[in-house]
CSV table of N, CA and C and ligand atoms in Angstrom, one decimal:
chain,number,residue,atom,x,y,z
A,1,MET,N,3.8,6.5,-10.3
A,1,MET,CA,2.5,6.4,-9.6
A,1,MET,C,2.7,5.9,-8.2
A,2,LYS,N,2.0,6.5,-7.2
A,2,LYS,CA,2.2,6.1,-5.8
A,2,LYS,C,0.8,5.7,-5.3
A,3,ILE,N,0.8,4.5,-4.8
A,3,ILE,CA,-0.5,3.9,-4.4
A,3,ILE,C,-0.5,3.5,-2.9
A,4,LEU,N,-1.5,3.8,-2.2
A,4,LEU,CA,-1.6,3.4,-0.8
A,4,LEU,C,-2.8,2.5,-0.6
A,5,MET,N,-2.6,1.4,0.1
A,5,MET,CA,-3.6,0.4,0.4
A,5,MET,C,-4.0,0.7,1.9
A,6,VAL,N,-5.3,0.8,2.2
A,6,VAL,CA,-5.8,1.1,3.5
A,6,VAL,C,-6.9,0.1,4.0
A,7,CYS,N,-6.7,-0.3,5.3
A,7,CYS,CA,-7.7,-1.1,6.0
A,7,CYS,C,-7.9,-0.5,7.4
A,8,LEU,N,-8.4,-1.3,8.3
A,8,LEU,CA,-8.6,-0.8,9.7
A,8,LEU,C,-7.3,-0.9,10.5
A,9,GLY,N,-6.8,-2.1,10.6
A,9,GLY,CA,-5.6,-2.3,11.5
A,9,GLY,C,-4.3,-2.3,10.8
A,10,ASN,N,-4.2,-2.3,9.5
A,10,ASN,CA,-3.0,-2.4,8.8
A,10,ASN,C,-2.2,-3.7,9.2
A,11,ILE,N,-2.9,-4.7,9.5
A,11,ILE,CA,-2.1,-6.0,9.8
A,11,ILE,C,-2.7,-7.2,9.0
A,12,CYS,N,-3.9,-7.1,8.5
A,12,CYS,CA,-4.5,-8.3,7.8
A,12,CYS,C,-4.6,-8.0,6.3
A,13,ARG,N,-5.5,-7.1,5.9
A,13,ARG,CA,-5.8,-6.9,4.5
A,13,ARG,C,-4.8,-6.0,3.8
A,14,SER,N,-4.6,-4.8,4.3
A,14,SER,CA,-3.8,-3.9,3.5
A,14,SER,C,-2.3,-4.3,3.3
A,15,PRO,N,-1.7,-4.9,4.3
A,15,PRO,CA,-0.3,-5.3,4.1
A,15,PRO,C,-0.2,-6.4,3.0
A,16,LEU,N,-1.2,-7.3,3.0
A,16,LEU,CA,-1.3,-8.3,2.0
A,16,LEU,C,-1.5,-7.7,0.6
A,17,ALA,N,-2.4,-6.7,0.5
A,17,ALA,CA,-2.6,-6.0,-0.7
A,17,ALA,C,-1.3,-5.3,-1.2
A,18,GLU,N,-0.6,-4.7,-0.3
A,18,GLU,CA,0.7,-4.1,-0.6
A,18,GLU,C,1.7,-5.1,-1.1
A,19,GLY,N,1.8,-6.2,-0.4
A,19,GLY,CA,2.8,-7.2,-0.8
A,19,GLY,C,2.4,-7.8,-2.2
A,20,ILE,N,1.2,-8.1,-2.4
A,20,ILE,CA,0.7,-8.7,-3.7
A,20,ILE,C,1.0,-7.7,-4.8
A,21,LEU,N,0.6,-6.5,-4.6
A,21,LEU,CA,0.8,-5.5,-5.7
A,21,LEU,C,2.3,-5.3,-6.0
A,22,LYS,N,3.1,-5.1,-4.9
A,22,LYS,CA,4.5,-4.9,-5.1
A,22,LYS,C,5.1,-6.1,-5.9
A,23,HIS,N,4.7,-7.3,-5.6
A,23,HIS,CA,5.2,-8.5,-6.3
A,23,HIS,C,4.9,-8.4,-7.8
A,24,LYS,N,3.7,-7.8,-8.2
A,24,LYS,CA,3.3,-7.8,-9.6
A,24,LYS,C,3.8,-6.6,-10.3
A,25,VAL,N,4.3,-5.5,-9.7
A,25,VAL,CA,4.7,-4.3,-10.4
A,25,VAL,C,6.2,-4.1,-10.3
A,26,GLU,N,7.0,-5.1,-10.0
A,26,GLU,CA,8.4,-4.9,-9.9
A,26,GLU,C,9.0,-4.3,-11.2
A,27,HIS,N,8.3,-4.6,-12.3
A,27,HIS,CA,8.8,-4.1,-13.6
A,27,HIS,C,8.3,-2.7,-14.0
A,28,LEU,N,7.5,-2.1,-13.1
A,28,LEU,CA,6.9,-0.8,-13.4
A,28,LEU,C,7.4,0.2,-12.3
A,29,ASN,N,7.2,1.5,-12.7
A,29,ASN,CA,7.7,2.6,-11.8
A,29,ASN,C,6.5,3.0,-10.9
A,30,VAL,N,6.2,2.1,-9.9
A,30,VAL,CA,5.1,2.3,-9.0
A,30,VAL,C,5.6,2.2,-7.5
A,31,GLU,N,5.2,3.1,-6.7
A,31,GLU,CA,5.5,3.0,-5.3
A,31,GLU,C,4.3,2.6,-4.5
A,32,ILE,N,4.4,1.6,-3.6
A,32,ILE,CA,3.2,1.1,-2.9
A,32,ILE,C,3.5,1.1,-1.4
A,33,ASP,N,2.5,1.5,-0.6
A,33,ASP,CA,2.6,1.4,0.8
A,33,ASP,C,1.2,1.0,1.3
A,34,SER,N,1.1,0.8,2.7
A,34,SER,CA,-0.2,0.5,3.3
A,34,SER,C,-0.3,1.2,4.6
A,35,ALA,N,-1.5,1.4,5.1
A,35,ALA,CA,-1.8,2.1,6.4
A,35,ALA,C,-3.1,1.6,6.9
A,36,GLY,N,-3.3,1.8,8.2
A,36,GLY,CA,-4.6,1.5,8.8
A,36,GLY,C,-5.3,2.8,9.3
A,37,THR,N,-6.6,2.8,9.3
A,37,THR,CA,-7.3,4.0,9.8
A,37,THR,C,-7.2,4.1,11.4
A,38,ALA,N,-7.0,2.9,12.0
A,38,ALA,CA,-6.9,2.9,13.5
A,38,ALA,C,-5.4,2.8,13.9
A,39,SER,N,-5.1,3.1,15.1
A,39,SER,CA,-3.8,3.1,15.6
A,39,SER,C,-3.4,1.8,16.4
A,40,TYR,N,-4.4,0.9,16.5
A,40,TYR,CA,-4.2,-0.3,17.4
A,40,TYR,C,-2.9,-1.1,17.2
A,41,HIS,N,-2.5,-1.2,15.9
A,41,HIS,CA,-1.4,-2.1,15.6
A,41,HIS,C,-0.1,-1.4,15.0
A,42,VAL,N,0.0,-0.1,15.4
A,42,VAL,CA,1.2,0.7,14.9
A,42,VAL,C,2.5,0.0,15.3
A,43,GLY,N,3.4,-0.2,14.4
A,43,GLY,CA,4.7,-0.8,14.7
A,43,GLY,C,4.7,-2.3,14.7
A,44,GLU,N,3.5,-2.9,14.5
A,44,GLU,CA,3.5,-4.4,14.6
A,44,GLU,C,3.6,-5.0,13.2
A,45,ALA,N,4.1,-6.2,13.2
A,45,ALA,CA,4.2,-7.0,12.0
A,45,ALA,C,2.8,-7.4,11.6
A,46,PRO,N,2.6,-7.8,10.3
A,46,PRO,CA,1.3,-8.3,9.9
A,46,PRO,C,0.8,-9.5,10.7
A,47,ASP,N,-0.5,-9.7,10.8
A,47,ASP,CA,-1.1,-10.9,11.4
A,47,ASP,C,-0.4,-12.2,10.8
A,48,VAL,N,-0.1,-13.2,11.7
A,48,VAL,CA,0.5,-14.4,11.2
A,48,VAL,C,-0.2,-15.1,10.1
A,49,ARG,N,-1.6,-14.9,10.1
A,49,ARG,CA,-2.4,-15.6,9.1
A,49,ARG,C,-2.2,-14.9,7.7
A,50,SER,N,-2.0,-13.6,7.7
A,50,SER,CA,-1.7,-12.9,6.5
A,50,SER,C,-0.3,-13.3,6.0
A,51,ILE,N,0.7,-13.3,6.9
A,51,ILE,CA,2.0,-13.7,6.6
A,51,ILE,C,2.0,-15.1,6.0
A,52,ARG,N,1.2,-16.0,6.6
A,52,ARG,CA,1.2,-17.4,6.2
A,52,ARG,C,0.6,-17.6,4.8
A,53,ILE,N,-0.5,-16.9,4.5
A,53,ILE,CA,-1.1,-17.0,3.2
A,53,ILE,C,-0.2,-16.4,2.1
A,54,GLY,N,0.4,-15.3,2.5
A,54,GLY,CA,1.3,-14.7,1.5
A,54,GLY,C,2.5,-15.6,1.2
A,55,ARG,N,3.1,-16.2,2.2
A,55,ARG,CA,4.2,-17.1,2.1
A,55,ARG,C,3.8,-18.3,1.2
A,56,ALA,N,2.6,-18.8,1.4
A,56,ALA,CA,2.1,-19.9,0.6
A,56,ALA,C,2.0,-19.6,-0.9
A,57,LYS,N,1.9,-18.3,-1.2
A,57,LYS,CA,1.8,-17.8,-2.6
A,57,LYS,C,3.1,-17.2,-3.1
A,58,GLY,N,4.2,-17.3,-2.3
A,58,GLY,CA,5.5,-16.8,-2.7
A,58,GLY,C,5.7,-15.3,-2.4
A,59,ILE,N,4.9,-14.8,-1.5
A,59,ILE,CA,5.0,-13.3,-1.2
A,59,ILE,C,5.3,-13.1,0.3
A,60,ASN,N,6.5,-12.5,0.5
A,60,ASN,CA,6.9,-12.3,1.9
A,60,ASN,C,6.5,-10.9,2.4
A,61,ILE,N,5.6,-10.8,3.4
A,61,ILE,CA,5.2,-9.5,3.9
A,61,ILE,C,5.6,-9.4,5.4
A,62,SER,N,6.5,-10.3,5.9
A,62,SER,CA,6.8,-10.3,7.3
A,62,SER,C,7.6,-9.1,7.8
A,63,ASP,N,8.2,-8.4,6.8
A,63,ASP,CA,9.0,-7.2,7.2
A,63,ASP,C,8.2,-5.9,7.3
A,64,LEU,N,6.9,-6.0,6.9
A,64,LEU,CA,6.1,-4.8,6.9
A,64,LEU,C,5.7,-4.5,8.3
A,65,ARG,N,5.5,-3.2,8.6
A,65,ARG,CA,5.1,-2.8,10.0
A,65,ARG,C,3.9,-1.8,9.9
A,66,GLY,N,3.0,-2.0,10.9
A,66,GLY,CA,1.7,-1.2,10.9
A,66,GLY,C,2.0,0.3,11.1
A,67,ARG,N,1.2,1.1,10.4
A,67,ARG,CA,1.2,2.5,10.6
A,67,ARG,C,-0.2,3.1,10.4
A,68,GLN,N,-0.4,4.2,11.0
A,68,GLN,CA,-1.8,4.8,10.9
A,68,GLN,C,-1.9,5.8,9.7
A,69,PHE,N,-3.0,5.7,9.0
A,69,PHE,CA,-3.3,6.7,7.9
A,69,PHE,C,-3.2,8.1,8.5
A,70,ALA,N,-2.6,9.0,7.7
A,70,ALA,CA,-2.5,10.4,8.1
A,70,ALA,C,-3.0,11.3,7.0
A,71,VAL,N,-3.4,12.5,7.3
A,71,VAL,CA,-3.9,13.4,6.3
A,71,VAL,C,-2.8,13.7,5.3
A,72,SER,N,-1.5,13.7,5.7
A,72,SER,CA,-0.4,13.9,4.7
A,72,SER,C,-0.4,12.8,3.6
A,73,ASP,N,-1.0,11.7,3.9
A,73,ASP,CA,-1.0,10.6,2.8
A,73,ASP,C,-1.8,11.1,1.6
A,74,PHE,N,-2.7,12.0,1.8
A,74,PHE,CA,-3.4,12.6,0.6
A,74,PHE,C,-2.5,13.3,-0.3
A,75,ASP,N,-1.4,13.9,0.2
A,75,ASP,CA,-0.4,14.6,-0.6
A,75,ASP,C,0.6,13.6,-1.1
A,76,ARG,N,0.9,12.6,-0.4
A,76,ARG,CA,2.0,11.6,-0.8
A,76,ARG,C,1.6,10.6,-1.8
A,77,PHE,N,0.3,10.3,-2.0
A,77,PHE,CA,-0.2,9.3,-2.9
A,77,PHE,C,-1.2,9.8,-3.9
A,78,ASP,N,-1.1,9.1,-5.1
A,78,ASP,CA,-2.0,9.5,-6.2
A,78,ASP,C,-3.3,8.7,-6.1
A,79,LEU,N,-3.2,7.5,-5.5
A,79,LEU,CA,-4.4,6.7,-5.4
A,79,LEU,C,-4.4,6.0,-4.0
A,80,ILE,N,-5.6,6.1,-3.4
A,80,ILE,CA,-5.8,5.5,-2.0
A,80,ILE,C,-6.9,4.5,-2.1
A,81,TYR,N,-6.5,3.2,-2.0
A,81,TYR,CA,-7.5,2.1,-2.1
A,81,TYR,C,-7.9,1.7,-0.7
A,82,VAL,N,-9.2,1.7,-0.4
A,82,VAL,CA,-9.7,1.2,0.8
A,82,VAL,C,-10.4,-0.2,0.6
A,83,MET,N,-10.4,-1.0,1.7
A,83,MET,CA,-10.9,-2.3,1.6
A,83,MET,C,-12.4,-2.4,1.8
A,84,ASP,N,-13.0,-1.6,2.7
A,84,ASP,CA,-14.5,-1.7,2.9
A,84,ASP,C,-15.1,-0.3,3.1
A,85,HIS,N,-16.4,-0.3,3.3
A,85,HIS,CA,-17.1,1.0,3.4
A,85,HIS,C,-16.8,1.7,4.7
A,86,SER,N,-16.4,1.0,5.7
A,86,SER,CA,-16.0,1.7,6.9
A,86,SER,C,-14.7,2.4,6.7
A,87,ASN,N,-13.8,1.7,6.1
A,87,ASN,CA,-12.5,2.4,5.8
A,87,ASN,C,-12.7,3.6,4.9
A,88,LEU,N,-13.7,3.5,4.0
A,88,LEU,CA,-14.0,4.6,3.0
A,88,LEU,C,-14.5,5.8,3.8
A,89,GLN,N,-15.4,5.5,4.7
A,89,GLN,CA,-16.0,6.6,5.5
A,89,GLN,C,-14.9,7.3,6.3
A,90,ASN,N,-14.0,6.4,7.0
A,90,ASN,CA,-13.0,7.0,7.8
A,90,ASN,C,-12.0,7.8,7.1
A,91,VAL,N,-11.6,7.4,5.9
A,91,VAL,CA,-10.6,8.1,5.1
A,91,VAL,C,-11.2,9.4,4.6
A,92,LEU,N,-12.5,9.3,4.0
A,92,LEU,CA,-13.1,10.4,3.5
A,92,LEU,C,-13.4,11.5,4.5
A,93,SER,N,-13.6,11.1,5.8
A,93,SER,CA,-13.8,12.0,6.9
A,93,SER,C,-12.6,12.9,7.1
A,94,LEU,N,-11.4,12.5,6.6
A,94,LEU,CA,-10.2,13.2,6.8
A,94,LEU,C,-9.8,14.1,5.6
A,95,ALA,N,-10.6,13.8,4.5
A,95,ALA,CA,-10.3,14.6,3.2
A,95,ALA,C,-10.5,16.0,3.4
A,96,ARG,N,-9.6,16.9,2.8
A,96,ARG,CA,-9.7,18.3,3.0
A,96,ARG,C,-10.5,19.0,1.9
A,97,ASP,N,-10.5,18.3,0.7
A,97,ASP,CA,-11.2,18.9,-0.5
A,97,ASP,C,-11.5,17.9,-1.5
A,98,THR,N,-12.0,18.3,-2.6
A,98,THR,CA,-12.5,17.3,-3.6
A,98,THR,C,-11.3,16.6,-4.3
A,99,ARG,N,-10.1,17.2,-4.3
A,99,ARG,CA,-9.0,16.6,-4.8
A,99,ARG,C,-8.6,15.4,-4.0
A,100,ASP,N,-8.6,15.6,-2.6
A,100,ASP,CA,-8.3,14.5,-1.7
A,100,ASP,C,-9.4,13.4,-1.9
A,101,ARG,N,-10.6,13.8,-1.9
A,101,ARG,CA,-11.7,12.8,-2.1
A,101,ARG,C,-11.6,11.9,-3.3
A,102,SER,N,-11.2,12.6,-4.4
A,102,SER,CA,-11.1,11.9,-5.7
A,102,SER,C,-10.1,10.8,-5.8
A,103,LYS,N,-9.1,10.8,-4.8
A,103,LYS,CA,-8.1,9.8,-4.8
A,103,LYS,C,-8.5,8.5,-4.1
A,104,VAL,N,-9.7,8.5,-3.4
A,104,VAL,CA,-10.1,7.4,-2.6
A,104,VAL,C,-11.0,6.5,-3.3
A,105,LYS,N,-10.7,5.2,-3.4
A,105,LYS,CA,-11.5,4.2,-4.1
A,105,LYS,C,-11.6,2.9,-3.4
A,106,LEU,N,-12.7,2.2,-3.6
A,106,LEU,CA,-12.8,0.8,-3.1
A,106,LEU,C,-12.0,-0.1,-4.0
A,107,LEU,N,-11.1,-0.9,-3.4
A,107,LEU,CA,-10.2,-1.7,-4.2
A,107,LEU,C,-11.0,-2.7,-5.2
A,108,LEU,N,-12.0,-3.3,-4.7
A,108,LEU,CA,-12.7,-4.3,-5.5
A,108,LEU,C,-13.4,-3.7,-6.7
A,109,ASN,N,-13.6,-2.4,-6.7
A,109,ASN,CA,-14.1,-1.8,-7.9
A,109,ASN,C,-13.2,-2.0,-9.1
A,110,GLU,N,-11.9,-2.3,-8.9
A,110,GLU,CA,-11.0,-2.6,-10.0
A,110,GLU,C,-11.4,-3.9,-10.7
A,111,SER,N,-11.7,-4.9,-9.9
A,111,SER,CA,-12.1,-6.2,-10.5
A,111,SER,C,-13.6,-6.4,-10.7
A,112,SER,N,-14.4,-5.7,-10.0
A,112,SER,CA,-15.9,-5.7,-10.1
A,112,SER,C,-16.4,-4.3,-10.2
A,113,PRO,N,-16.2,-3.6,-11.4
A,113,PRO,CA,-16.5,-2.2,-11.5
A,113,PRO,C,-17.9,-1.8,-11.1
A,114,GLY,N,-18.0,-0.8,-10.3
A,114,GLY,CA,-19.3,-0.3,-10.0
A,114,GLY,C,-20.1,-1.1,-9.0
A,115,LYS,N,-19.6,-2.2,-8.5
A,115,LYS,CA,-20.3,-3.0,-7.6
A,115,LYS,C,-20.2,-2.6,-6.1
A,116,ASP,N,-19.2,-1.8,-5.8
A,116,ASP,CA,-18.9,-1.4,-4.5
A,116,ASP,C,-18.8,-2.5,-3.4
A,117,LEU,N,-18.1,-3.6,-3.8
A,117,LEU,CA,-18.0,-4.7,-2.9
A,117,LEU,C,-16.9,-4.5,-1.9
A,118,PRO,N,-17.0,-5.0,-0.7
A,118,PRO,CA,-15.9,-4.9,0.3
A,118,PRO,C,-15.0,-6.1,0.2
A,119,VAL,N,-13.7,-5.9,0.7
A,119,VAL,CA,-12.9,-7.0,1.1
A,119,VAL,C,-13.2,-7.2,2.6
A,120,PRO,N,-13.9,-8.2,3.0
A,120,PRO,CA,-14.4,-8.3,4.4
A,120,PRO,C,-13.2,-8.4,5.4
A,121,ASP,N,-13.4,-7.8,6.5
A,121,ASP,CA,-12.4,-7.9,7.6
A,121,ASP,C,-12.3,-9.4,8.1
A,122,PRO,N,-11.1,-10.0,7.9
A,122,PRO,CA,-11.0,-11.4,8.3
A,122,PRO,C,-10.5,-11.6,9.7
A,123,TYR,N,-10.3,-10.5,10.5
A,123,TYR,CA,-9.6,-10.6,11.8
A,123,TYR,C,-10.2,-11.6,12.8
A,124,GLN,N,-11.5,-11.6,12.9
A,124,GLN,CA,-12.2,-12.4,13.9
A,124,GLN,C,-12.4,-13.8,13.4
A,125,GLY,N,-12.2,-14.1,12.1
A,125,GLY,CA,-12.6,-15.4,11.6
A,125,GLY,C,-11.4,-16.4,11.5
A,126,GLY,N,-11.6,-17.4,10.7
A,126,GLY,CA,-10.6,-18.4,10.6
A,126,GLY,C,-9.7,-18.2,9.4
A,127,GLU,N,-8.8,-19.3,9.1
A,127,GLU,CA,-7.9,-19.2,8.0
A,127,GLU,C,-8.6,-19.1,6.7
A,128,GLU,N,-9.8,-19.6,6.5
A,128,GLU,CA,-10.4,-19.6,5.2
A,128,GLU,C,-10.8,-18.2,4.8
A,129,GLY,N,-11.0,-17.3,5.8
A,129,GLY,CA,-11.3,-15.9,5.5
A,129,GLY,C,-10.1,-15.3,4.8
A,130,PHE,N,-8.9,-15.7,5.3
A,130,PHE,CA,-7.6,-15.1,4.7
A,130,PHE,C,-7.4,-15.6,3.3
A,131,GLU,N,-7.8,-16.9,3.0
A,131,GLU,CA,-7.7,-17.4,1.7
A,131,GLU,C,-8.6,-16.6,0.7
A,132,LYS,N,-9.8,-16.3,1.2
A,132,LYS,CA,-10.8,-15.6,0.4
A,132,LYS,C,-10.2,-14.2,0.2
A,133,VAL,N,-9.7,-13.5,1.2
A,133,VAL,CA,-9.1,-12.2,1.1
A,133,VAL,C,-8.0,-12.2,0.0
A,134,PHE,N,-7.2,-13.2,0.1
A,134,PHE,CA,-6.1,-13.3,-0.8
A,134,PHE,C,-6.6,-13.3,-2.3
A,135,GLN,N,-7.6,-14.2,-2.5
A,135,GLN,CA,-8.2,-14.3,-3.9
A,135,GLN,C,-8.7,-13.0,-4.4
A,136,MET,N,-9.5,-12.3,-3.5
A,136,MET,CA,-10.1,-11.0,-3.9
A,136,MET,C,-9.0,-10.0,-4.2
A,137,LEU,N,-7.9,-9.9,-3.4
A,137,LEU,CA,-6.8,-9.0,-3.6
A,137,LEU,C,-6.1,-9.3,-4.8
A,138,ASP,N,-5.9,-10.6,-5.1
A,138,ASP,CA,-5.2,-11.1,-6.3
A,138,ASP,C,-5.9,-10.6,-7.5
A,139,GLU,N,-7.2,-10.8,-7.6
A,139,GLU,CA,-8.0,-10.4,-8.7
A,139,GLU,C,-8.0,-8.9,-8.9
A,140,ALA,N,-8.2,-8.2,-7.9
A,140,ALA,CA,-8.3,-6.7,-8.0
A,140,ALA,C,-7.0,-6.1,-8.4
A,141,THR,N,-5.9,-6.7,-7.9
A,141,THR,CA,-4.6,-6.1,-8.2
A,141,THR,C,-4.2,-6.5,-9.7
A,142,ASP,N,-4.7,-7.7,-10.1
A,142,ASP,CA,-4.5,-8.1,-11.5
A,142,ASP,C,-5.1,-7.0,-12.5
A,143,ALA,N,-6.3,-6.7,-12.1
A,143,ALA,CA,-7.0,-5.7,-12.9
A,143,ALA,C,-6.3,-4.3,-12.9
A,144,LEU,N,-5.9,-4.0,-11.7
A,144,LEU,CA,-5.2,-2.7,-11.5
A,144,LEU,C,-3.9,-2.6,-12.3
A,145,VAL,N,-3.1,-3.7,-12.3
A,145,VAL,CA,-1.8,-3.8,-13.0
A,145,VAL,C,-2.0,-3.7,-14.5
A,146,LYS,N,-3.1,-4.3,-15.0
A,146,LYS,CA,-3.4,-4.2,-16.4
A,146,LYS,C,-3.7,-2.7,-16.8
A,147,LYS,N,-4.4,-2.0,-16.0
A,147,LYS,CA,-4.7,-0.6,-16.2
A,147,LYS,C,-3.5,0.2,-16.2
A,148,ILE,N,-2.6,-0.1,-15.3
A,148,ILE,CA,-1.3,0.7,-15.2
A,148,ILE,C,-0.5,0.4,-16.4
A,149,GLU,N,-0.4,-0.9,-16.8
A,149,GLU,CA,0.4,-1.2,-18.0
A,149,GLU,C,-0.1,-0.6,-19.2
A,150,ASN,N,-1.4,-0.6,-19.3
A,150,ASN,CA,-2.1,0.0,-20.6
A,150,ASN,C,-2.1,1.5,-20.6
A,151,GLY,N,-1.8,2.1,-19.4
A,151,GLY,CA,-1.9,3.5,-19.3
A,151,GLY,C,-3.3,4.0,-19.4
A,152,THR,N,-4.2,3.1,-19.0
A,152,THR,CA,-5.6,3.5,-19.1
A,152,THR,C,-6.2,3.8,-17.7
A,153,TYR,N,-5.3,4.1,-16.8
A,153,TYR,CA,-5.7,4.4,-15.5
A,153,TYR,C,-6.5,5.7,-15.5
A,154,ARG,N,-7.6,5.7,-14.7
A,154,ARG,CA,-8.3,7.0,-14.6
A,154,ARG,C,-8.8,7.1,-13.2
B,201,4NP,P1,-7.3,-5.3,9.0
B,201,4NP,O1,-7.9,-6.3,10.1
B,201,4NP,O2,-8.1,-4.0,9.1
B,201,4NP,O3,-7.5,-6.1,7.7
B,201,4NP,O4,-5.8,-5.1,9.4
B,201,4NP,C1,-8.1,-5.9,11.4
B,201,4NP,C2,-7.0,-6.0,12.3
B,201,4NP,C3,-7.2,-5.7,13.6
B,201,4NP,C4,-8.4,-5.2,14.1
B,201,4NP,C5,-9.5,-5.2,13.2
B,201,4NP,C6,-9.3,-5.5,11.9
B,201,4NP,N1,-8.6,-4.9,15.4
B,201,4NP,O5,-9.7,-4.6,15.8
B,201,4NP,O6,-7.6,-5.0,16.2
């Protein structure tokens, strides 16, 4: 299975989601990557606040580099998880057909099914926002890993 995590800048939320999920699925045959809908931070390392919270939890994301989401990602990935409704709109606006659209999901619907909750953009805020983001990503990826392990993914 190939999974893509998507946010706006690909420096705060989605690299952390990528790192956390990679950490949890080392025993499974899953490929994980992340991307941003915007090009502002292409080639850049994750935000130091995301690197720091990851490191505090034993997850090193410092080697990841920002890249922009591309239409070809619909072909490369089975599942495309977005962090918020703006990411959802941006990614869906690039979808070519219903098959593309069916791959795109809000990540927190894994931990809070049907609630359509966002992982809020922590970029303008303080460190506590990154702690909250980590907790949300941790819960959602726990639920996702269970589904993958059980083969109950749909
Ligand atoms: P991310 O956070 O989408 O979680 O990576 C952001 C990073 C940068 C910007 C916005 C959000 N920005 O406007 O530069």
